[in-house]
mmCIF file of C-alpha atoms in Angstrom:
data_model
loop_
_atom_site.group_PDB
_atom_site.id
_atom_site.type_symbol
_atom_site.label_atom_id
_atom_site.label_comp_id
_atom_site.label_asym_id
_atom_site.label_seq_id
_atom_site.Cartn_x
_atom_site.Cartn_y
_atom_site.Cartn_z
ATOM 1 C CA MET A 28 -22.121 37.412 -27.476
ATOM 2 C CA SER A 29 -20.313 37.159 -24.165
ATOM 3 C CA THR A 30 -16.893 35.562 -23.871
ATOM 4 C CA PRO A 31 -17.029 32.197 -22.045
ATOM 5 C CA ARG A 32 -15.433 32.293 -18.622
ATOM 6 C CA PRO A 33 -12.600 29.831 -18.025
ATOM 7 C CA SER A 34 -13.561 26.799 -15.990
ATOM 8 C CA THR A 35 -12.429 26.803 -12.380
ATOM 9 C CA ALA A 36 -13.257 23.128 -11.836
ATOM 10 C CA SER A 37 -10.436 20.910 -10.602
ATOM 11 C CA PRO A 38 -9.122 18.427 -13.166
ATOM 12 C CA HIS A 39 -9.283 15.866 -10.344
ATOM 13 C CA PRO A 40 -12.649 16.341 -8.619
ATOM 14 C CA ALA A 41 -12.945 15.388 -4.966
ATOM 15 C CA LEU A 42 -13.578 11.701 -4.428
ATOM 16 C CA PRO A 43 -16.447 10.531 -2.225
ATOM 17 C CA ALA A 44 -15.996 8.743 1.074
ATOM 18 C CA PRO A 45 -16.040 4.948 0.799
ATOM 19 C CA PRO A 46 -19.236 2.950 1.365
ATOM 20 C CA LEU A 47 -20.057 0.610 4.198
ATOM 21 C CA PRO A 48 -20.830 -3.060 3.585
ATOM 22 C CA ALA A 49 -24.088 -4.881 4.100
ATOM 23 C CA ALA A 50 -23.989 -7.372 6.968
ATOM 24 C CA ASP A 51 -23.909 -10.229 4.453
ATOM 25 C CA ALA A 52 -21.216 -8.639 2.259
ATOM 26 C CA HIS A 53 -18.296 -10.814 1.249
ATOM 27 C CA TRP A 54 -15.468 -8.304 1.381
ATOM 28 C CA ALA A 55 -11.739 -9.005 1.202
ATOM 29 C CA LEU A 56 -9.785 -6.265 2.966
ATOM 30 C CA LEU A 57 -6.307 -5.331 1.716
ATOM 31 C CA PHE A 58 -4.301 -2.582 3.388
ATOM 32 C CA ASP A 59 -1.134 -0.706 2.613
ATOM 33 C CA VAL A 60 0.615 0.041 5.924
ATOM 34 C CA ASP A 61 2.693 3.236 6.095
ATOM 35 C CA GLY A 62 0.560 6.278 5.337
ATOM 36 C CA THR A 63 -2.623 4.189 5.338
ATOM 37 C CA LEU A 64 -2.902 2.322 8.633
ATOM 38 C CA LEU A 65 0.017 4.147 10.255
ATOM 39 C CA ASP A 66 1.415 7.671 10.120
ATOM 40 C CA PHE A 67 4.817 8.119 8.486
ATOM 41 C CA ALA A 68 7.971 8.447 10.572
ATOM 42 C CA ASP A 69 11.463 9.625 9.619
ATOM 43 C CA ASP A 70 12.775 6.199 10.585
ATOM 44 C CA PRO A 71 10.444 3.422 9.319
ATOM 45 C CA ARG A 72 11.564 1.120 12.155
ATOM 46 C CA SER A 73 10.399 3.609 14.795
ATOM 47 C CA VAL A 74 6.734 3.194 13.789
ATOM 48 C CA ARG A 75 4.499 1.450 16.327
ATOM 49 C CA VAL A 76 1.030 -0.129 16.032
ATOM 50 C CA SER A 77 -1.418 0.799 18.783
ATOM 51 C CA SER A 78 -3.185 -1.963 20.690
ATOM 52 C CA ALA A 79 -6.535 -0.499 19.588
ATOM 53 C CA LEU A 80 -5.635 -0.767 15.894
ATOM 54 C CA LEU A 81 -4.213 -4.242 16.362
ATOM 55 C CA ASP A 82 -7.389 -5.409 18.116
ATOM 56 C CA LEU A 83 -9.508 -3.874 15.341
ATOM 57 C CA LEU A 84 -7.549 -5.694 12.634
ATOM 58 C CA HIS A 85 -7.851 -9.007 14.466
ATOM 59 C CA GLU A 86 -11.626 -8.515 14.708
ATOM 60 C CA LEU A 87 -11.853 -7.631 11.008
ATOM 61 C CA HIS A 88 -9.783 -10.724 10.196
ATOM 62 C CA ALA A 89 -12.346 -12.844 12.057
ATOM 63 C CA ALA A 90 -15.332 -10.986 10.548
ATOM 64 C CA THR A 91 -14.053 -11.632 7.002
ATOM 65 C CA ASP A 92 -13.178 -15.297 7.687
ATOM 66 C CA GLY A 93 -9.502 -14.512 7.247
ATOM 67 C CA ALA A 94 -9.815 -12.458 4.039
ATOM 68 C CA LEU A 95 -7.571 -9.659 5.308
ATOM 69 C CA ALA A 96 -4.046 -8.902 4.103
ATOM 70 C CA LEU A 97 -1.311 -6.335 4.583
ATOM 71 C CA VAL A 98 0.231 -5.091 1.310
ATOM 72 C CA SER A 99 3.458 -3.220 1.898
ATOM 73 C CA GLY A 100 6.865 -2.177 0.669
ATOM 74 C CA ARG A 101 8.224 -3.555 3.934
ATOM 75 C CA GLU A 102 9.644 -7.067 4.178
ATOM 76 C CA LEU A 103 7.285 -9.696 5.605
ATOM 77 C CA ASP A 104 9.604 -10.184 8.590
ATOM 78 C CA ASP A 105 9.275 -6.474 9.337
ATOM 79 C CA LEU A 106 5.477 -6.598 9.003
ATOM 80 C CA ASP A 107 5.345 -9.544 11.380
ATOM 81 C CA ARG A 108 7.513 -7.670 13.883
ATOM 82 C CA LEU A 109 5.355 -4.566 13.597
ATOM 83 C CA PHE A 110 2.012 -6.366 13.927
ATOM 84 C CA GLU A 111 3.225 -8.873 16.543
ATOM 85 C CA ARG A 112 3.415 -11.865 14.164
ATOM 86 C CA PRO A 113 -0.296 -12.328 13.398
ATOM 87 C CA ARG A 114 0.409 -14.706 10.446
ATOM 88 C CA TRP A 115 -2.238 -13.030 8.327
ATOM 89 C CA ALA A 116 -1.950 -13.181 4.562
ATOM 90 C CA ALA A 117 0.545 -10.532 3.528
ATOM 91 C CA ILE A 118 2.395 -9.072 0.564
ATOM 92 C CA GLY A 119 5.863 -7.657 1.182
ATOM 93 C CA LEU A 120 8.398 -5.695 -0.872
ATOM 94 C CA HIS A 121 5.688 -4.514 -3.307
ATOM 95 C CA GLY A 122 4.860 -8.115 -4.245
ATOM 96 C CA LEU A 123 8.317 -9.692 -4.254
ATOM 97 C CA GLU A 124 7.205 -11.629 -1.159
ATOM 98 C CA LEU A 125 3.747 -13.157 -0.671
ATOM 99 C CA ARG A 126 2.262 -15.248 2.132
ATOM 100 C CA GLN A 127 -1.106 -16.866 1.494
ATOM 101 C CA ALA A 128 -3.692 -17.231 4.263
ATOM 102 C CA SER A 129 -2.786 -20.929 4.344
ATOM 103 C CA GLY A 130 0.758 -20.014 5.346
ATOM 104 C CA SER A 131 2.338 -20.975 2.022
ATOM 105 C CA PHE A 132 5.055 -18.540 1.010
ATOM 106 C CA ARG A 133 6.828 -17.443 -2.157
ATOM 107 C CA ARG A 134 9.711 -15.036 -2.681
ATOM 108 C CA LEU A 135 11.094 -13.973 -6.031
ATOM 109 C CA SER A 136 14.728 -14.927 -6.436
ATOM 110 C CA VAL A 137 17.453 -12.645 -7.804
ATOM 111 C CA PRO A 138 21.010 -13.696 -8.793
ATOM 112 C CA GLN A 139 23.342 -12.836 -5.904
ATOM 113 C CA ALA A 140 25.806 -11.038 -8.164
ATOM 114 C CA SER A 141 23.043 -8.736 -9.459
ATOM 115 C CA GLN A 142 21.808 -8.081 -5.937
ATOM 116 C CA ASP A 143 25.303 -7.275 -4.669
ATOM 117 C CA ARG A 144 25.910 -4.842 -7.518
ATOM 118 C CA MET A 145 22.589 -3.064 -6.948
ATOM 119 C CA HIS A 146 23.406 -2.708 -3.230
ATOM 120 C CA ARG A 147 26.843 -1.229 -3.932
ATOM 121 C CA GLU A 148 25.589 1.206 -6.562
ATOM 122 C CA ALA A 149 22.528 2.361 -4.572
ATOM 123 C CA ARG A 150 24.571 2.929 -1.401
ATOM 124 C CA ALA A 151 27.233 4.833 -3.329
ATOM 125 C CA LEU A 152 24.520 7.014 -4.840
ATOM 126 C CA ALA A 153 22.954 7.747 -1.441
ATOM 127 C CA ALA A 154 26.357 8.772 -0.046
ATOM 128 C CA ARG A 155 26.439 11.650 -2.542
ATOM 129 C CA PHE A 156 23.354 13.290 -0.994
ATOM 130 C CA ASP A 157 23.336 14.697 2.553
ATOM 131 C CA GLY A 158 20.408 13.576 4.691
ATOM 132 C CA VAL A 159 19.353 10.655 2.486
ATOM 133 C CA GLN A 160 18.731 7.506 4.532
ATOM 134 C CA VAL A 161 19.334 3.988 3.232
ATOM 135 C CA GLU A 162 16.852 1.234 4.101
ATOM 136 C CA ASP A 163 18.203 -2.235 3.302
ATOM 137 C CA LYS A 164 15.388 -4.633 2.362
ATOM 138 C CA GLN A 165 17.734 -7.310 0.989
ATOM 139 C CA LEU A 166 15.977 -7.724 -2.361
ATOM 140 C CA ALA A 167 15.496 -3.951 -2.577
ATOM 141 C CA ILE A 168 17.152 -0.758 -1.385
ATOM 142 C CA ALA A 169 15.066 2.285 -0.447
ATOM 143 C CA LEU A 170 16.550 5.778 -0.327
ATOM 144 C CA HIS A 171 14.487 8.012 1.963
ATOM 145 C CA CYS A 172 14.390 11.817 1.693
ATOM 146 C CA ARG A 173 12.025 12.548 4.595
ATOM 147 C CA ARG A 174 14.823 14.312 6.476
ATOM 148 C CA ALA A 175 16.039 16.097 3.334
ATOM 149 C CA PRO A 176 13.054 16.604 0.989
ATOM 150 C CA GLU A 177 14.970 19.235 -0.975
ATOM 151 C CA GLN A 178 17.244 16.427 -2.233
ATOM 152 C CA LEU A 179 14.455 14.388 -3.834
ATOM 153 C CA ALA A 180 14.446 15.933 -7.329
ATOM 154 C CA ARG A 181 18.227 15.688 -7.781
ATOM 155 C CA LEU A 182 18.295 12.216 -6.284
ATOM 156 C CA HIS A 183 15.548 11.100 -8.659
ATOM 157 C CA GLY A 184 17.526 12.301 -11.679
ATOM 158 C CA ALA A 185 20.667 10.497 -10.543
ATOM 159 C CA ALA A 186 18.718 7.347 -9.654
ATOM 160 C CA ALA A 187 17.070 7.275 -13.092
ATOM 161 C CA GLU A 188 20.524 7.352 -14.698
ATOM 162 C CA LEU A 189 21.744 4.562 -12.424
ATOM 163 C CA ILE A 190 18.761 2.251 -12.928
ATOM 164 C CA ALA A 191 19.435 2.272 -16.677
ATOM 165 C CA ARG A 192 22.753 0.561 -15.888
ATOM 166 C CA LEU A 193 21.199 -2.115 -13.640
ATOM 167 C CA PRO A 194 19.577 -4.801 -15.851
ATOM 168 C CA GLY A 195 16.631 -6.531 -14.202
ATOM 169 C CA TYR A 196 15.918 -3.674 -11.797
ATOM 170 C CA GLU A 197 13.444 -0.815 -11.831
ATOM 171 C CA LEU A 198 12.996 2.417 -9.884
ATOM 172 C CA GLN A 199 9.879 2.659 -7.726
ATOM 173 C CA PRO A 200 9.084 6.227 -6.556
ATOM 174 C CA GLY A 201 7.081 6.700 -3.379
ATOM 175 C CA HIS A 202 6.357 9.262 -0.679
ATOM 176 C CA GLN A 203 9.743 11.005 -0.220
ATOM 177 C CA VAL A 204 11.449 7.745 -1.199
ATOM 178 C CA LEU A 205 13.011 6.085 -4.242
ATOM 179 C CA GLU A 206 13.405 2.337 -4.288
ATOM 180 C CA PHE A 207 15.629 0.081 -6.364
ATOM 181 C CA LYS A 208 13.760 -3.212 -6.786
ATOM 182 C CA PRO A 209 13.720 -6.230 -9.116
ATOM 183 C CA ALA A 210 11.547 -5.576 -12.162
ATOM 184 C CA GLY A 211 8.426 -7.512 -13.149
ATOM 185 C CA MET A 212 6.387 -7.449 -9.934
ATOM 186 C CA ASP A 213 4.190 -4.844 -8.260
ATOM 187 C CA LYS A 214 1.409 -4.645 -5.684
ATOM 188 C CA GLY A 215 -1.313 -5.030 -8.330
ATOM 189 C CA ARG A 216 0.045 -8.296 -9.687
ATOM 190 C CA ALA A 217 0.551 -9.646 -6.182
ATOM 191 C CA VAL A 218 -2.992 -8.660 -5.136
ATOM 192 C CA LEU A 219 -4.444 -10.492 -8.150
ATOM 193 C CA GLU A 220 -2.384 -13.541 -7.176
ATOM 194 C CA LEU A 221 -3.749 -13.384 -3.627
ATOM 195 C CA LEU A 222 -7.347 -13.023 -4.854
ATOM 196 C CA GLN A 223 -7.146 -16.359 -6.672
ATOM 197 C CA ARG A 224 -6.905 -18.360 -3.445
ATOM 198 C CA ALA A 225 -9.174 -18.936 -0.441
ATOM 199 C CA PRO A 226 -10.399 -17.124 1.569
ATOM 200 C CA PHE A 227 -10.059 -14.178 -0.875
ATOM 201 C CA ALA A 228 -11.428 -15.878 -4.000
ATOM 202 C CA GLY A 229 -14.969 -14.851 -4.910
ATOM 203 C CA ARG A 230 -15.033 -11.867 -2.532
ATOM 204 C CA THR A 231 -15.253 -8.153 -3.351
ATOM 205 C CA PRO A 232 -11.720 -6.770 -2.968
ATOM 206 C CA VAL A 233 -11.409 -3.558 -0.955
ATOM 207 C CA TYR A 234 -7.995 -1.920 -1.194
ATOM 208 C CA LEU A 235 -6.722 1.043 0.840
ATOM 209 C CA GLY A 236 -3.451 2.798 -0.038
ATOM 210 C CA ASP A 237 -1.839 6.210 -0.078
ATOM 211 C CA ASP A 238 1.158 6.084 -2.387
ATOM 212 C CA LEU A 239 2.213 5.765 -6.010
ATOM 213 C CA THR A 240 3.062 2.124 -5.311
ATOM 214 C CA ASP A 241 -0.637 1.518 -4.562
ATOM 215 C CA GLU A 242 -1.842 2.685 -7.979
ATOM 216 C CA HIS A 243 -1.079 -0.763 -9.459
ATOM 217 C CA ALA A 244 -3.307 -2.296 -6.791
ATOM 218 C CA PHE A 245 -6.085 0.258 -7.390
ATOM 219 C CA ASP A 246 -6.074 -0.685 -11.087
ATOM 220 C CA ALA A 247 -6.170 -4.397 -10.259
ATOM 221 C CA VAL A 248 -9.044 -4.007 -7.782
ATOM 222 C CA ASN A 249 -11.025 -1.800 -10.161
ATOM 223 C CA ARG A 250 -10.727 -4.478 -12.860
ATOM 224 C CA ARG A 251 -12.231 -6.937 -10.362
ATOM 225 C CA HIS A 252 -15.163 -4.537 -9.687
ATOM 226 C CA GLY A 253 -13.830 -3.902 -6.202
ATOM 227 C CA ILE A 254 -13.536 -0.801 -4.032
ATOM 228 C CA SER A 255 -10.363 1.314 -4.296
ATOM 229 C CA ILE A 256 -9.711 3.884 -1.564
ATOM 230 C CA ARG A 257 -6.988 6.531 -1.716
ATOM 231 C CA ILE A 258 -5.694 7.743 1.645
ATOM 232 C CA GLY A 259 -4.725 11.414 1.517
ATOM 233 C CA GLU A 260 -5.003 13.963 -1.291
ATOM 234 C CA ARG A 261 -2.462 12.795 -3.893
ATOM 235 C CA ASP A 262 -3.636 13.299 -7.499
ATOM 236 C CA PRO A 263 -4.143 11.890 -10.000
ATOM 237 C CA SER A 264 -5.244 8.489 -8.773
ATOM 238 C CA ALA A 265 -7.141 5.472 -10.090
ATOM 239 C CA ALA A 266 -8.954 5.181 -6.742
ATOM 240 C CA HIS A 267 -12.719 5.697 -6.645
ATOM 241 C CA PHE A 268 -13.010 6.771 -2.986
ATOM 242 C CA THR A 269 -10.909 8.620 -0.435
ATOM 243 C CA LEU A 270 -10.200 9.063 3.274
ATOM 244 C CA PRO A 271 -8.005 11.901 4.600
ATOM 245 C CA GLY A 272 -5.446 9.928 6.635
ATOM 246 C CA PRO A 273 -4.659 6.982 8.942
ATOM 247 C CA ALA A 274 -6.902 8.247 11.763
ATOM 248 C CA ALA A 275 -9.843 8.404 9.326
ATOM 249 C CA THR A 276 -8.894 4.933 8.041
ATOM 250 C CA GLU A 277 -9.142 3.498 11.550
ATOM 251 C CA ALA A 278 -12.464 5.276 12.199
ATOM 252 C CA TRP A 279 -13.930 3.981 8.907
ATOM 253 C CA LEU A 280 -12.705 0.429 9.591
ATOM 254 C CA THR A 281 -14.414 0.557 12.985
ATOM 255 C CA ARG A 282 -17.679 1.314 11.165
ATOM 256 C CA VAL A 283 -16.948 -1.454 8.650
ATOM 257 C CA LEU A 284 -16.523 -3.953 11.488
ATOM 258 C CA HIS A 285 -19.814 -2.866 13.034
ATOM 259 C CA ALA A 286 -21.565 -3.143 9.674
ATOM 260 C CA LEU A 287 -20.207 -6.638 9.043
ATOM 261 C CA THR A 288 -21.176 -7.868 12.484
ATOM 262 C CA HIS A 289 -24.377 -5.888 13.175
ATOM 263 C CA GLY A 290 -25.553 -4.503 9.834
ATOM 264 C CA VAL A 291 -26.066 -0.885 8.755
ATOM 265 C CA PRO A 292 -29.082 1.082 7.530
ATOM 266 C CA THR A 293 -29.738 0.677 3.808
ATOM 267 C CA HIS A 294 -29.127 4.359 3.120
ATOM 268 C CA ALA A 295 -25.553 3.992 4.384
ATOM 269 C CA ARG A 296 -24.715 1.202 1.945
ATOM 270 C CA VAL A 297 -23.564 1.596 -1.627
ATOM 271 C CA PRO A 298 -24.243 -1.154 -4.144
ATOM 272 C CA HIS A 299 -21.524 -2.036 -6.683
ATOM 273 C CA GLY A 300 -19.024 0.510 -5.308
ATOM 274 C CA GLY A 301 -21.014 3.623 -6.251
ATOM 275 C CA PRO A 302 -20.862 6.912 -4.296
ATOM 276 C CA ALA A 303 -22.511 6.946 -0.912
ATOM 277 C CA ARG A 304 -25.795 8.684 -0.319
ATOM 278 C CA GLN A 305 -25.849 11.060 2.610
ATOM 279 C CA PRO A 306 -28.197 10.225 5.476
#
């Protein structure tokens, strides 16, 4: 009797590419920004949106009757600056801020004394690590290690010790970043809140994201029988589909727009979010 050979299969098999919609599909499109629509930059404020991408998003907004939203760790004011104040529905600060398509707005409140203490402690922590950048988001503080990735592990250990001394706050890891934010809200909860109101209600949610912060949203969309799309190769992930990066995201969204406005062949569609069949 021969000895069984060890399996060489990956514990996280490759995900398929996402499907295209039928012309009569009622999709709601929800996008993370950095790493999904846009490439990362050392300084988050140096990122720019191309006119081609901006035009594409405006056309998708029209094609979905306004059921398009940005879902980001950035503040809403920063999203509006970046995308030239489109007034689309948007989720900022991982759900701490939310603007409905109607324009109504909510922002979670935090006692000023707690916020001031978190700011002092997070900035003091960052000062102990060379190359770590501080991004002040008012309600949250992000410590970026893109210029000093070798600092991330030590910074994470120190941040975990600090967060235990900050009641009401939690640590949100991301791509070369650690964020101190108020506890009790995440992208998934905010997405579910958005999906309860027009024009998102009753539509199939389609969520694209690249980071750990997007896993909450993937879970939420999967529970609503939607389409979850991981950007990049991070594993493990709750996403059901994948695209390799922002350039592929833009190319796929161009095909989505064409499908919504002109239709696509049946063999290119996937019912109920299943894997696509190859032409």
